[in-house]
Tab-separated table of C-alpha atoms in Angstrom:
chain	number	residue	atom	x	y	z
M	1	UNK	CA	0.000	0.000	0.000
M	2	UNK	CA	3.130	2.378	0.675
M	3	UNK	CA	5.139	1.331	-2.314
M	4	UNK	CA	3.096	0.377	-4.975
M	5	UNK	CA	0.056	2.334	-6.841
M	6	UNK	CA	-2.906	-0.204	-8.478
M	7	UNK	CA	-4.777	0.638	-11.482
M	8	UNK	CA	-7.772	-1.857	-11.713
M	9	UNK	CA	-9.463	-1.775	-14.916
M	10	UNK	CA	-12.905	-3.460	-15.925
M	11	UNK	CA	-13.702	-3.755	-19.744
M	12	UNK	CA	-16.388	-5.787	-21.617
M	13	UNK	CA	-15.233	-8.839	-23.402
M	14	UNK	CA	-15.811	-9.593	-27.061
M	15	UNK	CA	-19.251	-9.928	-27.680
M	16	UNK	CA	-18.579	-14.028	-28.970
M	17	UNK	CA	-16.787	-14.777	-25.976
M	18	UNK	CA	-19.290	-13.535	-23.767
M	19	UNK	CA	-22.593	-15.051	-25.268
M	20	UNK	CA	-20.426	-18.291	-24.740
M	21	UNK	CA	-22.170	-17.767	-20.889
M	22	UNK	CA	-25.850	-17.200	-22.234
M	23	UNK	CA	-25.957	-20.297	-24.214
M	24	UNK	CA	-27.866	-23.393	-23.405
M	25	UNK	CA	-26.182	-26.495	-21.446
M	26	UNK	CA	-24.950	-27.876	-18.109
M	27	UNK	CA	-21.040	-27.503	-19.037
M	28	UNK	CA	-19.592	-23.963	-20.773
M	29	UNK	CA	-18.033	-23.707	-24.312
M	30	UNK	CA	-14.161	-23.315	-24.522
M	31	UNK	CA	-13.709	-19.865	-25.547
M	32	UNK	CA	-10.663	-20.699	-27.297
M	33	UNK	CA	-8.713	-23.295	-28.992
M	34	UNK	CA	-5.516	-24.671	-26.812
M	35	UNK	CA	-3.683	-27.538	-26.183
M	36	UNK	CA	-2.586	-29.034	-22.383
M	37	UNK	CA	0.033	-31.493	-21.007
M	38	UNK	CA	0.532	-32.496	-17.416
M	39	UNK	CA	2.811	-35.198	-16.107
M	40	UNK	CA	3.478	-37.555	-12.854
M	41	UNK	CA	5.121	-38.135	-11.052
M	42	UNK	CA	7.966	-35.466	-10.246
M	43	UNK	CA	11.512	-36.789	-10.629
M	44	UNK	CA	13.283	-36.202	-7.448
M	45	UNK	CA	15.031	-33.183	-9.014
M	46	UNK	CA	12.161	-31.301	-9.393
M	47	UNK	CA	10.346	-32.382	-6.228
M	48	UNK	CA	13.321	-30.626	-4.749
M	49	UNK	CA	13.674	-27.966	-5.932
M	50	UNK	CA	9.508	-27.530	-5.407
M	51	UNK	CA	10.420	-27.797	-1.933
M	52	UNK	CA	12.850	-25.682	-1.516
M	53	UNK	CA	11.348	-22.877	-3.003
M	54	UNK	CA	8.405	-23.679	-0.849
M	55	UNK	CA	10.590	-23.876	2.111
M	56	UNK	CA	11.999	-20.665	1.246
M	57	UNK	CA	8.907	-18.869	0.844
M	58	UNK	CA	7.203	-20.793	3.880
M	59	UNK	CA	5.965	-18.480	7.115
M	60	UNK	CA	8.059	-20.648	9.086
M	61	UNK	CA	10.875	-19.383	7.401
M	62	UNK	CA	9.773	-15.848	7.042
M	63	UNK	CA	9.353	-15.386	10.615
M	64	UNK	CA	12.762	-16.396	11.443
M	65	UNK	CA	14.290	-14.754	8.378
M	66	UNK	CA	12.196	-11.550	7.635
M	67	UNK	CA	15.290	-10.121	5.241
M	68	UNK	CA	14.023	-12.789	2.909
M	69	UNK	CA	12.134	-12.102	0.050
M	70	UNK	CA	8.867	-13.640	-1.848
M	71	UNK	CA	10.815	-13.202	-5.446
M	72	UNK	CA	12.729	-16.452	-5.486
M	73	UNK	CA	14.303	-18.619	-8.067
M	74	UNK	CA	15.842	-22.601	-7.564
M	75	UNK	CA	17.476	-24.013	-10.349
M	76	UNK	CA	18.412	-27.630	-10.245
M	77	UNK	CA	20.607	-28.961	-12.376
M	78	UNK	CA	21.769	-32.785	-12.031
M	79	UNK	CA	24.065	-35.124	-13.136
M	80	UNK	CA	23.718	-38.534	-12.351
M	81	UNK	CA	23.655	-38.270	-8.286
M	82	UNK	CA	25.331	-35.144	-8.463
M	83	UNK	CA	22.756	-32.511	-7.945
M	84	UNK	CA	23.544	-28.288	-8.015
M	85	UNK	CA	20.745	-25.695	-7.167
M	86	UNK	CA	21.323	-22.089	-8.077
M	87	UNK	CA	19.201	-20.205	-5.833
M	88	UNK	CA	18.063	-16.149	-6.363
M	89	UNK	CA	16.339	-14.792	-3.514
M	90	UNK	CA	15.164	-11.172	-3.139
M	91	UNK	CA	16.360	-9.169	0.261
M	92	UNK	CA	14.237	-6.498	1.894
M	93	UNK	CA	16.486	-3.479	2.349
M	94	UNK	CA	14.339	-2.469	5.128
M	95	UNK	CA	15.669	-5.566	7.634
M	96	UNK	CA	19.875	-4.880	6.107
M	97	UNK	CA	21.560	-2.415	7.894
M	98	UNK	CA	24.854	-2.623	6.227
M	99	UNK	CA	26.993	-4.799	3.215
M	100	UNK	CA	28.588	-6.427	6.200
M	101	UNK	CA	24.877	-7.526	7.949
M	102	UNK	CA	23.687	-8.129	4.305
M	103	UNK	CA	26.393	-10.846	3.567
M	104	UNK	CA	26.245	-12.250	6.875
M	105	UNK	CA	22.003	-12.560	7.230
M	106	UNK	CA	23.328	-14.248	3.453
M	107	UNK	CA	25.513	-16.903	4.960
M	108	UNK	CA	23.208	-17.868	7.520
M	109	UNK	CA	20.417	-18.204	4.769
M	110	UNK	CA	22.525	-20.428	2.648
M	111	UNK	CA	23.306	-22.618	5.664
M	112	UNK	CA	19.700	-23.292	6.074
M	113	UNK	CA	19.162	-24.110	2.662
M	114	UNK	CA	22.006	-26.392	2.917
M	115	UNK	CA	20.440	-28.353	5.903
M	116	UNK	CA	16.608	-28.483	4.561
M	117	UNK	CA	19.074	-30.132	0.947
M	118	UNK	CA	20.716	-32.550	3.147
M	119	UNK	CA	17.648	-33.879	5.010
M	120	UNK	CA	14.726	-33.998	2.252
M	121	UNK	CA	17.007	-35.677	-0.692
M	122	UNK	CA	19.407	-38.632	-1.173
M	123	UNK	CA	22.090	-37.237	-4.197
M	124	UNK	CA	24.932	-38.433	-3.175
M	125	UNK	CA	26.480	-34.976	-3.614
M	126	UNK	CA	24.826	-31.646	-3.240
M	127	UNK	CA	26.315	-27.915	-4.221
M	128	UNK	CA	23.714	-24.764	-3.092
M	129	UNK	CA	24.752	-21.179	-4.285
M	130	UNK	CA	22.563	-18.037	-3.334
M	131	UNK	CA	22.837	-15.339	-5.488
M	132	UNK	CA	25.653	-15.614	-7.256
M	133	UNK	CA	25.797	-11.891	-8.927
M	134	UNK	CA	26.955	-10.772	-5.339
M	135	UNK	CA	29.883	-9.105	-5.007
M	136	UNK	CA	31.079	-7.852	-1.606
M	137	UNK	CA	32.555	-4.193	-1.664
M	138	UNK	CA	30.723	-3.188	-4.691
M	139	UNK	CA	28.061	-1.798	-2.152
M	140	UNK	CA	24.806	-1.718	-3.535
M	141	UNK	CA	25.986	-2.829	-7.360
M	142	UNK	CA	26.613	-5.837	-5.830
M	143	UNK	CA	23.738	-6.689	-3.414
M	144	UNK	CA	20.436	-8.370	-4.340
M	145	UNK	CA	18.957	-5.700	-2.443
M	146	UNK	CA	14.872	-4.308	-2.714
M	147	UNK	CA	12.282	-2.775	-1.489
M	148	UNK	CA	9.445	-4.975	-2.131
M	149	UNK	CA	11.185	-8.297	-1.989
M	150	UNK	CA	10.804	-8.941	-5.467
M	151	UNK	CA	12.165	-7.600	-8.661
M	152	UNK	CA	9.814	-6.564	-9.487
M	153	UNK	CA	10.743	-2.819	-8.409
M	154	UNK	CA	13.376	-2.985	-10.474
M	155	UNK	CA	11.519	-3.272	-13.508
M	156	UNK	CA	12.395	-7.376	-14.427
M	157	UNK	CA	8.904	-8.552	-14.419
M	158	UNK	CA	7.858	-11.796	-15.938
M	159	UNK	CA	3.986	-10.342	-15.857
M	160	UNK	CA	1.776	-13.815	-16.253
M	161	UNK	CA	4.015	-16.095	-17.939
M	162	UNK	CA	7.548	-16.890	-16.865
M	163	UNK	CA	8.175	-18.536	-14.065
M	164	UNK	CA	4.225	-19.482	-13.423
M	165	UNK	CA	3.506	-22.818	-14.601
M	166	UNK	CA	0.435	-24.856	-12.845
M	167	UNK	CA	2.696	-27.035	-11.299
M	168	UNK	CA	5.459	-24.697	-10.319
M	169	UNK	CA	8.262	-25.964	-12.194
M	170	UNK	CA	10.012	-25.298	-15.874
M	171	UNK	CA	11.423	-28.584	-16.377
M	172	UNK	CA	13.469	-28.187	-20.052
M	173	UNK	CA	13.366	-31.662	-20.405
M	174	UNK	CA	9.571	-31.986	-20.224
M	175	UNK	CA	6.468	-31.072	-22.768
M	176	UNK	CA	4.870	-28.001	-21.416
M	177	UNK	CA	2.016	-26.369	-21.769
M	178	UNK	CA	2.364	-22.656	-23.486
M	179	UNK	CA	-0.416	-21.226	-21.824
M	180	UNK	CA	-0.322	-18.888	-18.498
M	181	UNK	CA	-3.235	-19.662	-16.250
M	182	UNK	CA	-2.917	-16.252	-14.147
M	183	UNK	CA	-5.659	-13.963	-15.372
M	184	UNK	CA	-7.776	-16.146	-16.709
M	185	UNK	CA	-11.750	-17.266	-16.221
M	186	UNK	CA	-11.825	-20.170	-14.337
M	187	UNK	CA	-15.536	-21.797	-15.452
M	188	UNK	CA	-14.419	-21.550	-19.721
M	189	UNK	CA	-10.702	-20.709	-20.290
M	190	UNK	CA	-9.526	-23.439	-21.538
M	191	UNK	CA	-5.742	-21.791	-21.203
M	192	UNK	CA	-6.890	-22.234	-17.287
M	193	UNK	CA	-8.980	-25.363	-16.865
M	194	UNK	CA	-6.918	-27.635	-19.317
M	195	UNK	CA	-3.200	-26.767	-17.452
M	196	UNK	CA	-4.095	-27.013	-14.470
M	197	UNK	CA	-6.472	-30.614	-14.804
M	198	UNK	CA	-3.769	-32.745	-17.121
M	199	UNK	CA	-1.635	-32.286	-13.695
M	200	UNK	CA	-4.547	-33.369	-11.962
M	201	UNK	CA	-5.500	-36.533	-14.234
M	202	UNK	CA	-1.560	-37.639	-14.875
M	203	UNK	CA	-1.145	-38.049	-10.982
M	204	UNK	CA	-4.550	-39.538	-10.929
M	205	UNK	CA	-3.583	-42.003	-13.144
M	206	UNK	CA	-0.228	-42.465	-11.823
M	207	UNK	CA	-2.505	-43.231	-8.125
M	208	UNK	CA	-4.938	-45.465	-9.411
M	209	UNK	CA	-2.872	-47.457	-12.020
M	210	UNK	CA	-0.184	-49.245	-10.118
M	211	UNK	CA	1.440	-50.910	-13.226
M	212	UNK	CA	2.349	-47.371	-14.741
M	213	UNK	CA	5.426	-45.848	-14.171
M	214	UNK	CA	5.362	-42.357	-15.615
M	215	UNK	CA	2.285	-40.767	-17.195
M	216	UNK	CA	1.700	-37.410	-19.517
M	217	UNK	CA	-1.890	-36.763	-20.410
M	218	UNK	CA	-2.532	-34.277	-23.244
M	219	UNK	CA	-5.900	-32.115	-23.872
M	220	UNK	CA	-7.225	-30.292	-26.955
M	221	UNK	CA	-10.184	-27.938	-26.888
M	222	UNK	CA	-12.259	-26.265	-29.439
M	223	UNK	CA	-13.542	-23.269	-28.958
M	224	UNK	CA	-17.546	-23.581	-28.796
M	225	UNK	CA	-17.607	-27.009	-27.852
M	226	UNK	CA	-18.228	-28.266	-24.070
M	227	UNK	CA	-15.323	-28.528	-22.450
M	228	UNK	CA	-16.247	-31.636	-21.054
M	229	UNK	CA	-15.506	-33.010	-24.423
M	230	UNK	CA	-12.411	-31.852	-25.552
M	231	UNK	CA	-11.255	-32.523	-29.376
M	232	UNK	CA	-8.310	-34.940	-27.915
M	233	UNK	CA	-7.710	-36.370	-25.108
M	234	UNK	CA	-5.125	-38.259	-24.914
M	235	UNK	CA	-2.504	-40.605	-22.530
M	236	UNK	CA	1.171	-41.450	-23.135
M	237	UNK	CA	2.182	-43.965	-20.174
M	238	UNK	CA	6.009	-45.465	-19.811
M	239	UNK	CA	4.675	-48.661	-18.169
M	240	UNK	CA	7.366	-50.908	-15.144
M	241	UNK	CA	8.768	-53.801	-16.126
M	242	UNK	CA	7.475	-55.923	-19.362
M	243	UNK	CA	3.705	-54.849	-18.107
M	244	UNK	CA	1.389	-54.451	-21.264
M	245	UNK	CA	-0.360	-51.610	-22.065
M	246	UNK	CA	-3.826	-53.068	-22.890
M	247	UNK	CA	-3.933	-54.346	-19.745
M	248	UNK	CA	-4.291	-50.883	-18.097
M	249	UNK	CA	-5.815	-49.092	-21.298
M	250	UNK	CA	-9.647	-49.435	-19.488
M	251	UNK	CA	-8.564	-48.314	-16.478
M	252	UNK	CA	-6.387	-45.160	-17.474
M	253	UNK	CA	-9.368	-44.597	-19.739
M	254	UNK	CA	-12.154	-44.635	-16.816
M	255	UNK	CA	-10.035	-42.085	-14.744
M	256	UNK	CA	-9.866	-39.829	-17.606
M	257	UNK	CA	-13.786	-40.291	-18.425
M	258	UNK	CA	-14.127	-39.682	-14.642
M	259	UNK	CA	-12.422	-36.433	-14.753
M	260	UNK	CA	-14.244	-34.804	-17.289
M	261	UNK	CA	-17.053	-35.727	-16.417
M	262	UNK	CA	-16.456	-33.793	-13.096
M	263	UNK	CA	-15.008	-30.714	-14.679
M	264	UNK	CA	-18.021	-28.416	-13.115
M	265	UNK	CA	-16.685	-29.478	-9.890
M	266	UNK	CA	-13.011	-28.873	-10.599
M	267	UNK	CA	-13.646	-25.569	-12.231
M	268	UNK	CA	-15.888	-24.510	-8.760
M	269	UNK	CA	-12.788	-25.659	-7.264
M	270	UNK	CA	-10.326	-23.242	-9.279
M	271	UNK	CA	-12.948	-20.837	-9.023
M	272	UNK	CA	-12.984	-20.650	-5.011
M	273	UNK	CA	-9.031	-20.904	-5.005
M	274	UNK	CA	-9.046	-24.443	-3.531
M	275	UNK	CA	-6.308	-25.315	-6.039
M	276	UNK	CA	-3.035	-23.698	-6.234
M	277	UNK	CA	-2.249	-22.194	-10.016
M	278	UNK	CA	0.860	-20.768	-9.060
């Protein structure tokens, strides 16, 4: 409320996108044509660095360390059972009272992060860095110092799309959905609805199917139609051992049906904020 001005706008939409809401029928049209993926489960590299960042950004943590920042960033980069995380975290100038204090209030930071590492993952070797750009006695040129905690006051702002996938993570080496989910209708935007549920049916399926080891269900809308019945929908399963796919195809099949035909319920869900979109 002190640092930062809001300008709230409220336009009409298009005048086909909103007579999608005054037509007939229990489940609304897609008001536009996208494409979803969502996978389970996490590998253990990106179910740490999840945690971390969560750990990091936990009330737990901002009680004890107040200097920390919302704005942060974990990379995790492995290599066989070598894992590195490259962490970025924001620090609110307000609780630094010096370069000295600031790189100290640093150290005992990356110590933490160090511990929570050691405790909630099994690499046989672990490196942690925390902001790397610092540089001590360049004084504020080389400080990850700000107001807000993010960077947001310094003008690098990813606005709706990097850095906010459904799931939390940008894993390279996965298919990813293109769409941001932030400021978008929760009861008809596909961009919304379809991100957020392939998560939801891949671990699903990955819960319910015990003879599947890795899942990625993929979604396909059109706009106008219901979007209980999308164009495609679609599962691509890695299955353990010499298992055989058709002996799982009805079952994978009767969670997706399952799912859809629930979507009224998971879109009241979004809707209410019961499930995180990052």
């Amino acid at each position: 409320e002190k640092h930062v001005k809001y300008q709230v706008e409220l336009k009409p939409g298009s005048a086909g996108l909103t007579d999608i809401f005054k037509r007939k029928g229990k489940v609304l049209g897609a008001n536009d044509t996208s494409a979803a993926v969502g996978y389970a489960p996490m590998t253990r590299t990106e179910k740490i660095v999840l945690q971390t960042e969560k750990f990091l950004n936990s009330k737990e943590f901002k009680k004890r360390f107040p200097e920390s920042g919302e704005d942060i960033k974990v990379m995790g980069f492995r290599n066989n059972s070598d894992l590195k995380l490259t962490v970025a975290m924001a620090f609110v100038d307000r609780f630094i009272n010096s370069e000295e204090d600031y790189f100290e209030k640093k150290a005992k930071i990356l110590d933490e992060i160090h511990k929570f590492v050691a405790v909630n993952t099994d690499f046989e070797i672990v490196g942690v860095q925390l902001n790397t750009l610092d540089v001590q006695g360049r004084g504020l040129g080389g400080l990850y110092l700000t107001v807000l905690g993010t960077s947001a006051d310094s003008g690098d702002s990813g606005q709706v799309g990097r850095g906010n996938r459904v799931n939390g993570l940008i894993s390279l080496n996965r298919p990813f959905c293109s769409e941001a989910a932030a400021g978008k209708n929760p009861v008809s935007h596909v961009g919304k609805i379809y991100n957020v549920l392939t998560y939801k049916i891949a671990q699903h399926v990955y819960e319910e199917v015990p003879d599947v080891e890795e899942v990625y269900i993929w979604l396909l809308s059109k706009i106008g139609s219901p979007i209980d019945h999308p164009a495609v929908a679609a599962a691509q399963v890695i299955m353990k051992g010499n298992n055989n796919l058709s002996k799982v195809k009805r079952e994978i099949n009767d969670v997706l049906d399952n799912e859809l035909e629930n979507i009224n319920k998971f879109c009241m869900e979004l809707a209410l904020g019961k499930i995180q979109t990052y």
